[in-house]
Coordinates of C-alpha atoms and ligand atoms in Angstrom, one line a residue:
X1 CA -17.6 -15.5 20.3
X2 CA -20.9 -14.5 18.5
X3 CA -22.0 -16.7 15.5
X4 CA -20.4 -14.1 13.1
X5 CA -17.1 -13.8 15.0
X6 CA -17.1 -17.6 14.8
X7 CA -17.3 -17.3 10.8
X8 CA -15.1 -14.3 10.3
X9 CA -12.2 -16.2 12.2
X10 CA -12.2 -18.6 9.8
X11 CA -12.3 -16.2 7.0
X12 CA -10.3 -13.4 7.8
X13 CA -6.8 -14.9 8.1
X14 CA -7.8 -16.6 4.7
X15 CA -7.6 -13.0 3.0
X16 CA -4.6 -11.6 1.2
X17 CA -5.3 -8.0 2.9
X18 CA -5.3 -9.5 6.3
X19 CA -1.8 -8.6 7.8
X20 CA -1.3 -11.3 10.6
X21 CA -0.4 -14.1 9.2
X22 CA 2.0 -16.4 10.5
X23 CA 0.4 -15.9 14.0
X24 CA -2.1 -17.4 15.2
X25 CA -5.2 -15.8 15.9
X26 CA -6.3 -15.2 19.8
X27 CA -9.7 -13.5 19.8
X28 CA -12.0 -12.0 17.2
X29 CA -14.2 -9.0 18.1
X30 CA -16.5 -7.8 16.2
X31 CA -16.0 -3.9 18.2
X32 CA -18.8 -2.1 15.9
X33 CA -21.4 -3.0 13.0
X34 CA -23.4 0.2 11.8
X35 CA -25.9 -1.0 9.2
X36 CA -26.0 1.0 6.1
X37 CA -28.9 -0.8 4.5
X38 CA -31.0 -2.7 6.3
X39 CA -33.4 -5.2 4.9
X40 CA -32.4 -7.8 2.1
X41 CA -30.1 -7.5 0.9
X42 CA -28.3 -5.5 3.7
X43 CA -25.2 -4.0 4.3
X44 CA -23.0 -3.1 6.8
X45 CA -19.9 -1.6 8.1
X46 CA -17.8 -3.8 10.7
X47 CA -15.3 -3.1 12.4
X48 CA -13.4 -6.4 13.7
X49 CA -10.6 -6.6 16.3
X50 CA -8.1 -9.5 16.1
X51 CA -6.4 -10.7 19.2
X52 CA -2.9 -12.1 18.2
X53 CA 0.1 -12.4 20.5
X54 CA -1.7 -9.8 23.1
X55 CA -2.0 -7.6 20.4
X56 CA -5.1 -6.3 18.9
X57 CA -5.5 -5.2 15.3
X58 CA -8.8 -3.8 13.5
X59 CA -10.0 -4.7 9.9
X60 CA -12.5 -3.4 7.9
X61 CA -15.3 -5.6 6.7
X62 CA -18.1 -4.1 4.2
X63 CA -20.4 -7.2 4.9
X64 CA -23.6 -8.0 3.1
X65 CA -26.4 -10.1 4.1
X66 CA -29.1 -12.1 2.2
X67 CA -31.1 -14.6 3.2
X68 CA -29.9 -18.2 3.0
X69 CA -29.6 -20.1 -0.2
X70 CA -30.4 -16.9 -2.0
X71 CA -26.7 -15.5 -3.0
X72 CA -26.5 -15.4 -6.1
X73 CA -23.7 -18.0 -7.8
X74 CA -21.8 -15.2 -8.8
X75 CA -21.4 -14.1 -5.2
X76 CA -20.2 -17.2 -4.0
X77 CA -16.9 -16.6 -4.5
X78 CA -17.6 -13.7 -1.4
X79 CA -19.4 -16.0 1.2
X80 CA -18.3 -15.7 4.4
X81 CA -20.8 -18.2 5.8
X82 CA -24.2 -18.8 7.2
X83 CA -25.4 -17.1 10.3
X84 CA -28.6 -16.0 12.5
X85 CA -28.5 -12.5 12.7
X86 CA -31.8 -10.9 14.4
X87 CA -34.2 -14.2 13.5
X88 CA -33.8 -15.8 10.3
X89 CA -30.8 -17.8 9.2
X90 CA -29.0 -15.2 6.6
X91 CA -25.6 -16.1 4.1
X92 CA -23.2 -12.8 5.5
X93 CA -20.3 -12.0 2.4
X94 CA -18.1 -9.7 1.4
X95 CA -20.5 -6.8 0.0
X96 CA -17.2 -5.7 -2.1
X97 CA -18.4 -8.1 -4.9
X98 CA -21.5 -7.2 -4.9
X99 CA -22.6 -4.2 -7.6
X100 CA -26.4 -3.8 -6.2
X101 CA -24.7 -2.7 -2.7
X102 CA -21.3 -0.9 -3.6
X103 CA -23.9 1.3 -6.0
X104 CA -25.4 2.8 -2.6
X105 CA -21.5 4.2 -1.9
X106 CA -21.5 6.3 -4.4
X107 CA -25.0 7.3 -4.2
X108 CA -23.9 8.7 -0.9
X109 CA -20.0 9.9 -1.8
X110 CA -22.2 12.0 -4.6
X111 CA -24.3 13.4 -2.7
X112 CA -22.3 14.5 0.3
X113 CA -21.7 17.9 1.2
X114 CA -17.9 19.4 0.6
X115 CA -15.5 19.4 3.1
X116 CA -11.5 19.4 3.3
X117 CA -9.4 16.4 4.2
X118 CA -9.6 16.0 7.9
X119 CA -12.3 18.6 8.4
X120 CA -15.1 17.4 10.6
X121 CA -18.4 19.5 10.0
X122 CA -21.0 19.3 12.7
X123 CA -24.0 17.4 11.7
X124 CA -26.6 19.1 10.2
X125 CA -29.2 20.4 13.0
X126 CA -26.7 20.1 15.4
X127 CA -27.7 16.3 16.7
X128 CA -25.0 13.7 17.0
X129 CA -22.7 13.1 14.2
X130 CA -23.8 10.0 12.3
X131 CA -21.6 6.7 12.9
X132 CA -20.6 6.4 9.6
X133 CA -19.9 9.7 7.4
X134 CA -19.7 10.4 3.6
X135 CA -17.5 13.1 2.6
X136 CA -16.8 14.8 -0.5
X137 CA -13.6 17.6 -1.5
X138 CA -15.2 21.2 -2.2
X139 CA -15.3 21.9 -5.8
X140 CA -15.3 17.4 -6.5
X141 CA -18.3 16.6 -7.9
X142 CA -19.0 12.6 -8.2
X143 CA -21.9 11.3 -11.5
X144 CA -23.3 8.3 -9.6
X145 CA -25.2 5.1 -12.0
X146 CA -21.6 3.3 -12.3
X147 CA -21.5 -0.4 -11.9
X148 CA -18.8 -1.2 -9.6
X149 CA -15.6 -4.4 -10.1
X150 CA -13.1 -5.7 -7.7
X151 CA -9.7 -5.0 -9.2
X152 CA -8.1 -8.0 -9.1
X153 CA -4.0 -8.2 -7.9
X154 CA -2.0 -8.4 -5.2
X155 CA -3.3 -5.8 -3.0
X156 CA -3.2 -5.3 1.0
X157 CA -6.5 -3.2 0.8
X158 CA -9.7 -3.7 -1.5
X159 CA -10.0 -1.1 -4.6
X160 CA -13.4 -1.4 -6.6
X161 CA -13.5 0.7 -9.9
X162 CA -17.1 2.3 -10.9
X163 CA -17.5 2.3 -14.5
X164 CA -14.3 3.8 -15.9
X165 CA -14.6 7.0 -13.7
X166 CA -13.9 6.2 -10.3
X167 CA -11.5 3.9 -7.8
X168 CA -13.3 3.4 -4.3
X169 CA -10.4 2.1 -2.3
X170 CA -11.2 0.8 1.1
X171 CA -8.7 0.4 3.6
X172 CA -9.0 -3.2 5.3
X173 CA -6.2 -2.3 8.2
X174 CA -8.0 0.1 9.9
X175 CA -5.7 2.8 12.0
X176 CA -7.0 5.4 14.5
X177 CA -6.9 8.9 12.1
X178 CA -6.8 10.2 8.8
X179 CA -5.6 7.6 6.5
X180 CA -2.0 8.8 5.6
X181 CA -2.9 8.0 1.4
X182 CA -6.2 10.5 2.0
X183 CA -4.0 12.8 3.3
X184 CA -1.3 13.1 0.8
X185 CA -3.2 12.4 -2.1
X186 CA -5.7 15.6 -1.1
X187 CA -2.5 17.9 -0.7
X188 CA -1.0 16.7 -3.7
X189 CA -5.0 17.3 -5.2
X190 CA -3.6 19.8 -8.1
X191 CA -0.7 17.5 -9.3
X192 CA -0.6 16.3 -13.0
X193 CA 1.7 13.3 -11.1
X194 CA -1.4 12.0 -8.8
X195 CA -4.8 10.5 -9.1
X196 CA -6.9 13.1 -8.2
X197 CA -9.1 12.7 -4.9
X198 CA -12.7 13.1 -5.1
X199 CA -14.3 11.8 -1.6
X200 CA -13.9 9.5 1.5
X201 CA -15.9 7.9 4.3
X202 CA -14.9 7.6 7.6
X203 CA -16.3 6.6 11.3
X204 CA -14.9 6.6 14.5
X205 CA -12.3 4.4 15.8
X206 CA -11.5 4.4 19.6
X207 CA -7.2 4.8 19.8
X208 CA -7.9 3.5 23.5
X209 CA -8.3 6.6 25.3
X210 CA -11.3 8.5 22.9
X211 CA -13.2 8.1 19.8
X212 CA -11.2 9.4 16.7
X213 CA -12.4 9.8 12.8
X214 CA -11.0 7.4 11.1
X215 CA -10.9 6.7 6.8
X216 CA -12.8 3.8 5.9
X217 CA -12.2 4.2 2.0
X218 CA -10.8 6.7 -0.6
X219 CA -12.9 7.6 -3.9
X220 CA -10.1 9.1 -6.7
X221 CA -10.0 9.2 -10.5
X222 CA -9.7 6.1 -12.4
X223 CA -6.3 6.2 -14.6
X224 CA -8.4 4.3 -17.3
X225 CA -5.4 3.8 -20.0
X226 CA -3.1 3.8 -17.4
X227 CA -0.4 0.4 -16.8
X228 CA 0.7 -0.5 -14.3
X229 CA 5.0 0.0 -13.7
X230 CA 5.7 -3.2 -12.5
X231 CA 3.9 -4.5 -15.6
X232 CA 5.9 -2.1 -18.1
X233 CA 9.2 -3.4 -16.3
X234 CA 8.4 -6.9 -16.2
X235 CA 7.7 -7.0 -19.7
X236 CA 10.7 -5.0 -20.6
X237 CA 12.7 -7.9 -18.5
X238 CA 10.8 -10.8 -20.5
X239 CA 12.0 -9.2 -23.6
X240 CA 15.8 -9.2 -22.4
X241 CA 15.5 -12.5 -21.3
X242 CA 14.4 -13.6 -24.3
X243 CA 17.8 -12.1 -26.3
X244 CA 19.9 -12.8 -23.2
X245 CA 22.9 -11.9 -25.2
X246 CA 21.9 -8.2 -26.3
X247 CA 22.9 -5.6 -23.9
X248 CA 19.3 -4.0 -22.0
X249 CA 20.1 -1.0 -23.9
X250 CA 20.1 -3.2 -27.0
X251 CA 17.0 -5.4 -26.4
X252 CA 13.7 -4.0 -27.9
X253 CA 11.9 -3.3 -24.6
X254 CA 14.7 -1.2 -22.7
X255 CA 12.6 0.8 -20.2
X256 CA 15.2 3.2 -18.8
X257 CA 13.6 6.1 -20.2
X258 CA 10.9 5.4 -18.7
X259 CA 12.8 5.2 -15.4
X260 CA 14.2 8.3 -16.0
X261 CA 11.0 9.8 -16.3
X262 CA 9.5 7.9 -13.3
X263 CA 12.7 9.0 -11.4
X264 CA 11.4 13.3 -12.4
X265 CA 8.1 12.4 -11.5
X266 CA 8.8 11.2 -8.1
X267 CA 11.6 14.7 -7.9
X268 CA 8.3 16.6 -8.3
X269 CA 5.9 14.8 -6.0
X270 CA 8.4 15.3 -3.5
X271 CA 8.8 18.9 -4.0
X272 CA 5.1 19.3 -3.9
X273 CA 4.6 17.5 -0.7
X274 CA 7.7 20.0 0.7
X275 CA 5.7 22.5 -0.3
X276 CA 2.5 22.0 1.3
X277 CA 3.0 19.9 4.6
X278 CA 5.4 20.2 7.1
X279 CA 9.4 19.9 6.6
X280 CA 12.7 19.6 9.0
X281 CA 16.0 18.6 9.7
X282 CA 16.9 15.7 11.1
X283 CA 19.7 16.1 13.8
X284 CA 23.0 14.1 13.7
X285 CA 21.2 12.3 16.9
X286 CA 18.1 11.5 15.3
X287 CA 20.2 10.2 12.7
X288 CA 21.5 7.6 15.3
X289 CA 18.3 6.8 16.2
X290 CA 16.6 6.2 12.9
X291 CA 20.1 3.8 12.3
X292 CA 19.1 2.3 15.9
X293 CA 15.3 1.8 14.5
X294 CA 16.5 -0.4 11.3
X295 CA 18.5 -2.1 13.8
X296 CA 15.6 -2.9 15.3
X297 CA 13.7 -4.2 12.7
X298 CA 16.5 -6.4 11.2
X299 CA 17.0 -8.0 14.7
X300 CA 13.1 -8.6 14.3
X301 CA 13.9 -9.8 11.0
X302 CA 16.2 -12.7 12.0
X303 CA 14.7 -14.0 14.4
X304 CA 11.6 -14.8 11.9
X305 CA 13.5 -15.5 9.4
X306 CA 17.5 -16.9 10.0
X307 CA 18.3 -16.7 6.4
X308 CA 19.2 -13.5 7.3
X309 CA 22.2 -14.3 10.0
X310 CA 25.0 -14.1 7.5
X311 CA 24.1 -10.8 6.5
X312 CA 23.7 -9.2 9.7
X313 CA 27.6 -7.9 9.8
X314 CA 26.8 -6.2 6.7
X315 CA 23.5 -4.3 7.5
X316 CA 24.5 -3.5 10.8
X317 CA 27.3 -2.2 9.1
X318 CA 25.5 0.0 6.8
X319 CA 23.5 1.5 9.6
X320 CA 26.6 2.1 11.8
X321 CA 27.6 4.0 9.2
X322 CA 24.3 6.5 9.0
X323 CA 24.8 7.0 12.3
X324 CA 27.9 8.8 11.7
X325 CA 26.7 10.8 9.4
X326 CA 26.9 14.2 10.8
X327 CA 25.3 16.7 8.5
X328 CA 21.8 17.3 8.9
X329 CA 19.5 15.2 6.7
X330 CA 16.7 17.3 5.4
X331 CA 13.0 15.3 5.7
X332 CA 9.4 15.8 4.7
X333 CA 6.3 13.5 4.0
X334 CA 7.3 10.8 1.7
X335 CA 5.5 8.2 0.2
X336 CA 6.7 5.7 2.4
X337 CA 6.2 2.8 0.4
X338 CA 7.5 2.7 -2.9
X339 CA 7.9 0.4 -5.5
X340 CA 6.9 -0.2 -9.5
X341 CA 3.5 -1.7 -8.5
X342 CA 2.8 2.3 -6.9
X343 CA 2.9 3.7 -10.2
X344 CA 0.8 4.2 -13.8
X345 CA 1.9 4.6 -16.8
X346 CA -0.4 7.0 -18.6
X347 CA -0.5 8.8 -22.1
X348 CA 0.5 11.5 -20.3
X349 CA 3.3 10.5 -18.4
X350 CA 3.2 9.0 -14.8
X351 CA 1.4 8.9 -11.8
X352 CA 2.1 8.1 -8.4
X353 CA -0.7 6.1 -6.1
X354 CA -1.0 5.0 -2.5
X355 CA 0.5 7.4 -0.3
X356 CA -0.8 5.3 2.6
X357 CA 3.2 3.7 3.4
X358 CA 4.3 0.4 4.6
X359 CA 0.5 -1.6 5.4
X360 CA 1.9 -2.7 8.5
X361 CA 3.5 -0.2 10.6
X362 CA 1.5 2.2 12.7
X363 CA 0.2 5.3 11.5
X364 CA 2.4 7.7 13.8
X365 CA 5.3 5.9 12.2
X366 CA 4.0 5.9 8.2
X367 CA 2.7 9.8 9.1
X368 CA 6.3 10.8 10.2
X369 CA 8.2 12.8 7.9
X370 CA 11.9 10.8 6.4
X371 CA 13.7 11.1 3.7
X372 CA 13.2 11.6 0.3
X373 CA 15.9 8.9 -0.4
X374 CA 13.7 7.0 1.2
X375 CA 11.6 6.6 -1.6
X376 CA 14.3 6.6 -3.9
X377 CA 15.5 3.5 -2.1
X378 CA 12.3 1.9 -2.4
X379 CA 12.2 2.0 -6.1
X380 CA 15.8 1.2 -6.5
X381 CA 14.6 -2.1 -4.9
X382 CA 11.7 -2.5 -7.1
X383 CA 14.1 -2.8 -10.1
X384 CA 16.2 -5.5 -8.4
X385 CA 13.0 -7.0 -7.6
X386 CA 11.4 -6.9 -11.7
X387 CA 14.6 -8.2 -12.7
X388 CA 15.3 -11.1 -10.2
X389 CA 11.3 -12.7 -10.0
X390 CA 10.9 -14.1 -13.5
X391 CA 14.4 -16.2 -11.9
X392 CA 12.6 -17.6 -9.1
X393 CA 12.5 -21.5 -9.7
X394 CA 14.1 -21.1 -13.2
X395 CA 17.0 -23.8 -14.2
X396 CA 18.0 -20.9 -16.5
X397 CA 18.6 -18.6 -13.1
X398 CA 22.1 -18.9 -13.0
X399 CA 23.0 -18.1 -17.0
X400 CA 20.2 -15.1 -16.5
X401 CA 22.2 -13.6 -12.9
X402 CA 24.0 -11.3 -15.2
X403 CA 21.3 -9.8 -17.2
X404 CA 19.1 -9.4 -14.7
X405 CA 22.4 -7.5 -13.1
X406 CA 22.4 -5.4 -15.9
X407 CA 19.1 -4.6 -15.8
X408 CA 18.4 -3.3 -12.5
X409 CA 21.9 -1.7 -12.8
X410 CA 20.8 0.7 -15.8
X411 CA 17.3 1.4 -14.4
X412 CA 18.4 2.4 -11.1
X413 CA 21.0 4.6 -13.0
X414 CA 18.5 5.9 -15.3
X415 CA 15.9 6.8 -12.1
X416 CA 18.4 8.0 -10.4
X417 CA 19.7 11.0 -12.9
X418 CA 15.6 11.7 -13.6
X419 CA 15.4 12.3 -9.7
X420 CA 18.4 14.5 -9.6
X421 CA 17.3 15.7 -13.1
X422 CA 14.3 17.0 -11.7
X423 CA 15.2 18.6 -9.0
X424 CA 15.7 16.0 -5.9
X425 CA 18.6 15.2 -4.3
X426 CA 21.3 13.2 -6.1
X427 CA 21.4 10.2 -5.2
X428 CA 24.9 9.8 -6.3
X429 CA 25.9 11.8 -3.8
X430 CA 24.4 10.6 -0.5
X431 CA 25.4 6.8 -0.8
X432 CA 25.7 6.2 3.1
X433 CA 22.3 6.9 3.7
X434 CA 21.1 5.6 0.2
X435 CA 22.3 2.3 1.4
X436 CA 20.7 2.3 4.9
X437 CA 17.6 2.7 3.5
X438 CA 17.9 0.0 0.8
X439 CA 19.1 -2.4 3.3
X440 CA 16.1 -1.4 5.3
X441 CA 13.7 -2.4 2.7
X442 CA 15.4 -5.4 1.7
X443 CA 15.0 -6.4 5.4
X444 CA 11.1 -5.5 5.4
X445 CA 10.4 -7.1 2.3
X446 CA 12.1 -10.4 4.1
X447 CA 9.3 -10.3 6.3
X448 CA 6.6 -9.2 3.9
X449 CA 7.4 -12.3 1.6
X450 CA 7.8 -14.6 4.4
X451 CA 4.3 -13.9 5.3
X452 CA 2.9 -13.3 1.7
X453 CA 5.1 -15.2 -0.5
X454 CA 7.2 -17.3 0.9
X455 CA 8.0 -18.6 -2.9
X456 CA 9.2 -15.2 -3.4
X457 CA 11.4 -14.9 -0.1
X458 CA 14.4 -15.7 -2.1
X459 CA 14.1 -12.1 -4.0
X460 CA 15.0 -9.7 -1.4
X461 CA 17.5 -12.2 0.3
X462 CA 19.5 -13.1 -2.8
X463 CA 19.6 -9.1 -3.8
X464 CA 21.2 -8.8 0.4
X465 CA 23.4 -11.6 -0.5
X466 CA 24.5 -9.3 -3.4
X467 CA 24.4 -6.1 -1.9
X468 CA 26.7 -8.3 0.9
X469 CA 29.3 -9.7 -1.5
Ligands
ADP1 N1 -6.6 5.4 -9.5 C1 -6.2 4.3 -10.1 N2 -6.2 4.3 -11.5 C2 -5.7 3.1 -12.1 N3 -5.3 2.0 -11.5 C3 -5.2 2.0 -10.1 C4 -5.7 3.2 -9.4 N4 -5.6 2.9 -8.1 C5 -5.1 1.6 -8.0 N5 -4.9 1.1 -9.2 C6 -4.3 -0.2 -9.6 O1 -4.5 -1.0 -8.4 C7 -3.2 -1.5 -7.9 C8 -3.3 -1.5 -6.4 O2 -3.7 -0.2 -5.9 P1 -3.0 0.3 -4.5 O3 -3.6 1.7 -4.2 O4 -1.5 0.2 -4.6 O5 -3.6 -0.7 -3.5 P2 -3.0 -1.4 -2.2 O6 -2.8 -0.3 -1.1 O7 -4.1 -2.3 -1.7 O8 -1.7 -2.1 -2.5 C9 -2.2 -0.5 -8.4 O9 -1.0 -1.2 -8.6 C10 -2.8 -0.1 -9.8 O10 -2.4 -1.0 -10.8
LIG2 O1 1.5 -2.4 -2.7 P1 1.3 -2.6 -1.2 O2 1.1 -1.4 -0.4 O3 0.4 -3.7 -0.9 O4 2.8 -3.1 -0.7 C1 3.1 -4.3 -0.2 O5 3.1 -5.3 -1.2 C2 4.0 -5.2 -2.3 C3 3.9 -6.4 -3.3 O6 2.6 -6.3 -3.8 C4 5.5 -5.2 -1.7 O7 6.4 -4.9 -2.8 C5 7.4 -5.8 -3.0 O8 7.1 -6.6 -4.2 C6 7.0 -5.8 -5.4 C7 6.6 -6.8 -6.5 O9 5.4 -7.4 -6.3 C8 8.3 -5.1 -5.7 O10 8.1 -4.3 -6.8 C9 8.6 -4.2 -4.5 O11 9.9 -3.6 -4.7 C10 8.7 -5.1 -3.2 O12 9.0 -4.3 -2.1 C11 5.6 -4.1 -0.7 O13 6.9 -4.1 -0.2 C12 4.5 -4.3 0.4 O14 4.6 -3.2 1.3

């Protein structure tokens, strides 16, 4: 290992966007480092494979460089460490946090040339295409002189906002392709429901047989007096819990017409993204093989995590049961991962972000179409979720259950008739494979808490424990 792999093994696993924790780290890589600024300070792309369990995964690291003892104390928050690098010794950090450099980005998103998502122009003159490429949407045009923040919150990636115009949002898990939340976002470009998409940068990223173009980062409108949903519906909980004995339609906060709304918003991004990417059917046999997939998963599932075992008659249960469905199930491109902390809350009305589905699973998998009810599961769980995590570690828990019961209940009733209300499916009236996928995500957020929260690990399993009873 170099110097700086030495540093960034230490460092990476300590960051909430890296994805493999819980195993221990084999081999750090760093598999390419294309300077973008060189001199002091500098900057550069990296690209950084991590060996774990004979599995390789690849992070993006935008990392800066100054010369020892000269980062600047509000920067040290981003050290990475101290390292030779060509010479003199030089403190390496996360460039993220750093306004002087993240300024350069925009300078270049601005004054690239316009291009579709996914489109790769030649290079101008013909020569080789440059490693890393700044791309902007025909007709978007990008004001540059923005000082740039980290937005702080859970996140899996790293989103810095520029003045109170732009999001830059780079993805840290790096996937062979065009980022799936790219993608979507630019087809959904003329929706009132989504932030719109004004640039990207890419590079490429060798899938192990040739060298593919691959999003590094996403730059889309700021929703500047937007809040977020999960905030909205936590507060809206607090309030209840607060006057435990009014009724949630009773209690001043009740936020089910906002989940109706949210559940018509979602009807129309999903007819949208039927409209303009591709649509099918899936067959009574792929049924049975989707069912076999959550199998899958929950049998991964237990075996991390063997809280799980008394539920597993239950959810295997459930999927038996979509695999007997035998009417076609109609699917398209979905947002794949969807919960409160997805959507905004705007004067207008709401809008959907991060197409980019679950952080963890492969692209091939997050870019396959599913389900709408997919989604509509998702969100159904967020609401369990808003109304069950102000519980965790409370000695009032147990007086709470029913209210937070109530809660969820009306919000997922609300969402539910917004989604049929405008225009999606009802829900109402495909319970089988509403259930599948709710049990799915239940299963897949016992994973995801046992390796991000393990505090909040108790959420997902107490709402299979009720979903069970
Ligand atoms: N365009 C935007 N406008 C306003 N807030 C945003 C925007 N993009 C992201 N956010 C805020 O940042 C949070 C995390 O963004 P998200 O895209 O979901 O990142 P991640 O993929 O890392 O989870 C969102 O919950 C939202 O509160
Ligand atoms: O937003 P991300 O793409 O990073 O999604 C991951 O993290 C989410 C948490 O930040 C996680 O969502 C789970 O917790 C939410 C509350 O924090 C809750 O509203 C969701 O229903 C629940 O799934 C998401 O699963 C994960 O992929």
């Amino acid at each position: 290992m170099t110097q700086l792999e030495e540093l960034l093994s230490d460092w990476i696993p300590r960051q909430r966007w890296f994805a493999g924790k819980g195993k221990p780290i084999e081999t750090v890589t760093v598999r390419t480092e294309h300077p973008l600024v060189s001199g002091d300070p500098g900057l550069s792309v990296l690209v950084v494979e991590i060996g774990q369990r004979g599995s390789v995964s690849r992070y993006q690291v935008l990392l800066g460089l100054r010369p020892a003892g000269t980062l600047r104390e509000e920067l040290a928050h981003a050290a990475i460490g101290v390292c030779r690098l060509g010479g003199a010794p030089r403190t390496v950090y996360d460039a993220s946090h750093d306004p002087e450099l993240t300024s350069l980005l925009l300078d270049r998103l601005s004054a690239a040339d316009g291009c579709g998502a996914g489109a790769h122009p030649p290079a101008e003159g013909g020569g080789p295409r440059p490693p890393v490429r700044f791309r902007r949407l025909p007709e978007a045009a990008v004001s540059t002189g923005h000082r740039s923040l980290v937005l702080k919150g859970e996140q899996s990636n790293t989103s810095l906002v520029y003045g109170e115009d732009y999001v830059l949002k780079s993805f840290r898990r790096l996937w062979p392709g065009l980022n799936p939340d790219l993608e979507l976002t630019a087809a959904l470009a003329e929706s009132p429901y989504v932030a719109r998409p004004y640039a990207w940068i890419e590079t490429d990223v060798s899938d192990g047989e040739r060298s593919v173009p691959t999003t590094l980062a996403m730059l889309q409108e700021y929703m500047r007096s937007a809040t977020d949903g999960w905030v909205l519906a936590a507060t809206s909980v607090r309030d209840l819990y607060a006057n435990p004995g009014l009724s949630p339609a009773d209690a001043g906060g009740d936020f089910a017409g906002e989940a109706e709304r949210l559940g018509a918003a979602t009807a129309a991004v999903h007819r949208a993204l039927a409209r303009e990417l591709p649509t099918d059917v899936l067959s009574p046999g792929a049924l049975r093989e989707l069912a076999g997939s959550m199998l899958g998963r929950l049998r991964r599932a237990t075996a991390e995590v063997p809280e799980l075992q008394p539920y597993g008659g239950v959810l295997r249960g459930a999927y038996e049961a979509l695999a007997r469905v035998d009417e076609p199930l109609p699917i398209q491109r979905v947002h794949g991962d969807y919960h409160l902390g997805q959507v905004v809350r705007t004067d207008a009305g709401w809008v959907l972000l991060d197409f980019e589905g679950e952080p963890a699973a492969p692209v091939e998998e997050r870019r396959r179409p599913s389900s709408p009810l997919r989604d509509v599961a998702g969100m159904l769980r967020s609401f369990d979720y808003a109304a069950r995590y102000q519980l965790v570690g409370s000695s009032s828990a147990p007086e709470l259950a029913p209210t937070a019961r109530a809660w969820a209940q009306r919000n997922r009733d609300a969402f539910s008739a917004g989604y049929a209300f405008g225009g999606g499916v009802d829900p109402e009236k495909h319970q089988t494979v509403l259930r599948a996928f709710e049990y799915d995500k239940a299963v897949y957020e016992v994973l995801y808490e046992a390796h991000n929260r393990p505090s909040w690990l108790r959420i997902p399993l107490d709402s299979i424990a009720a979903l069970a009873a």
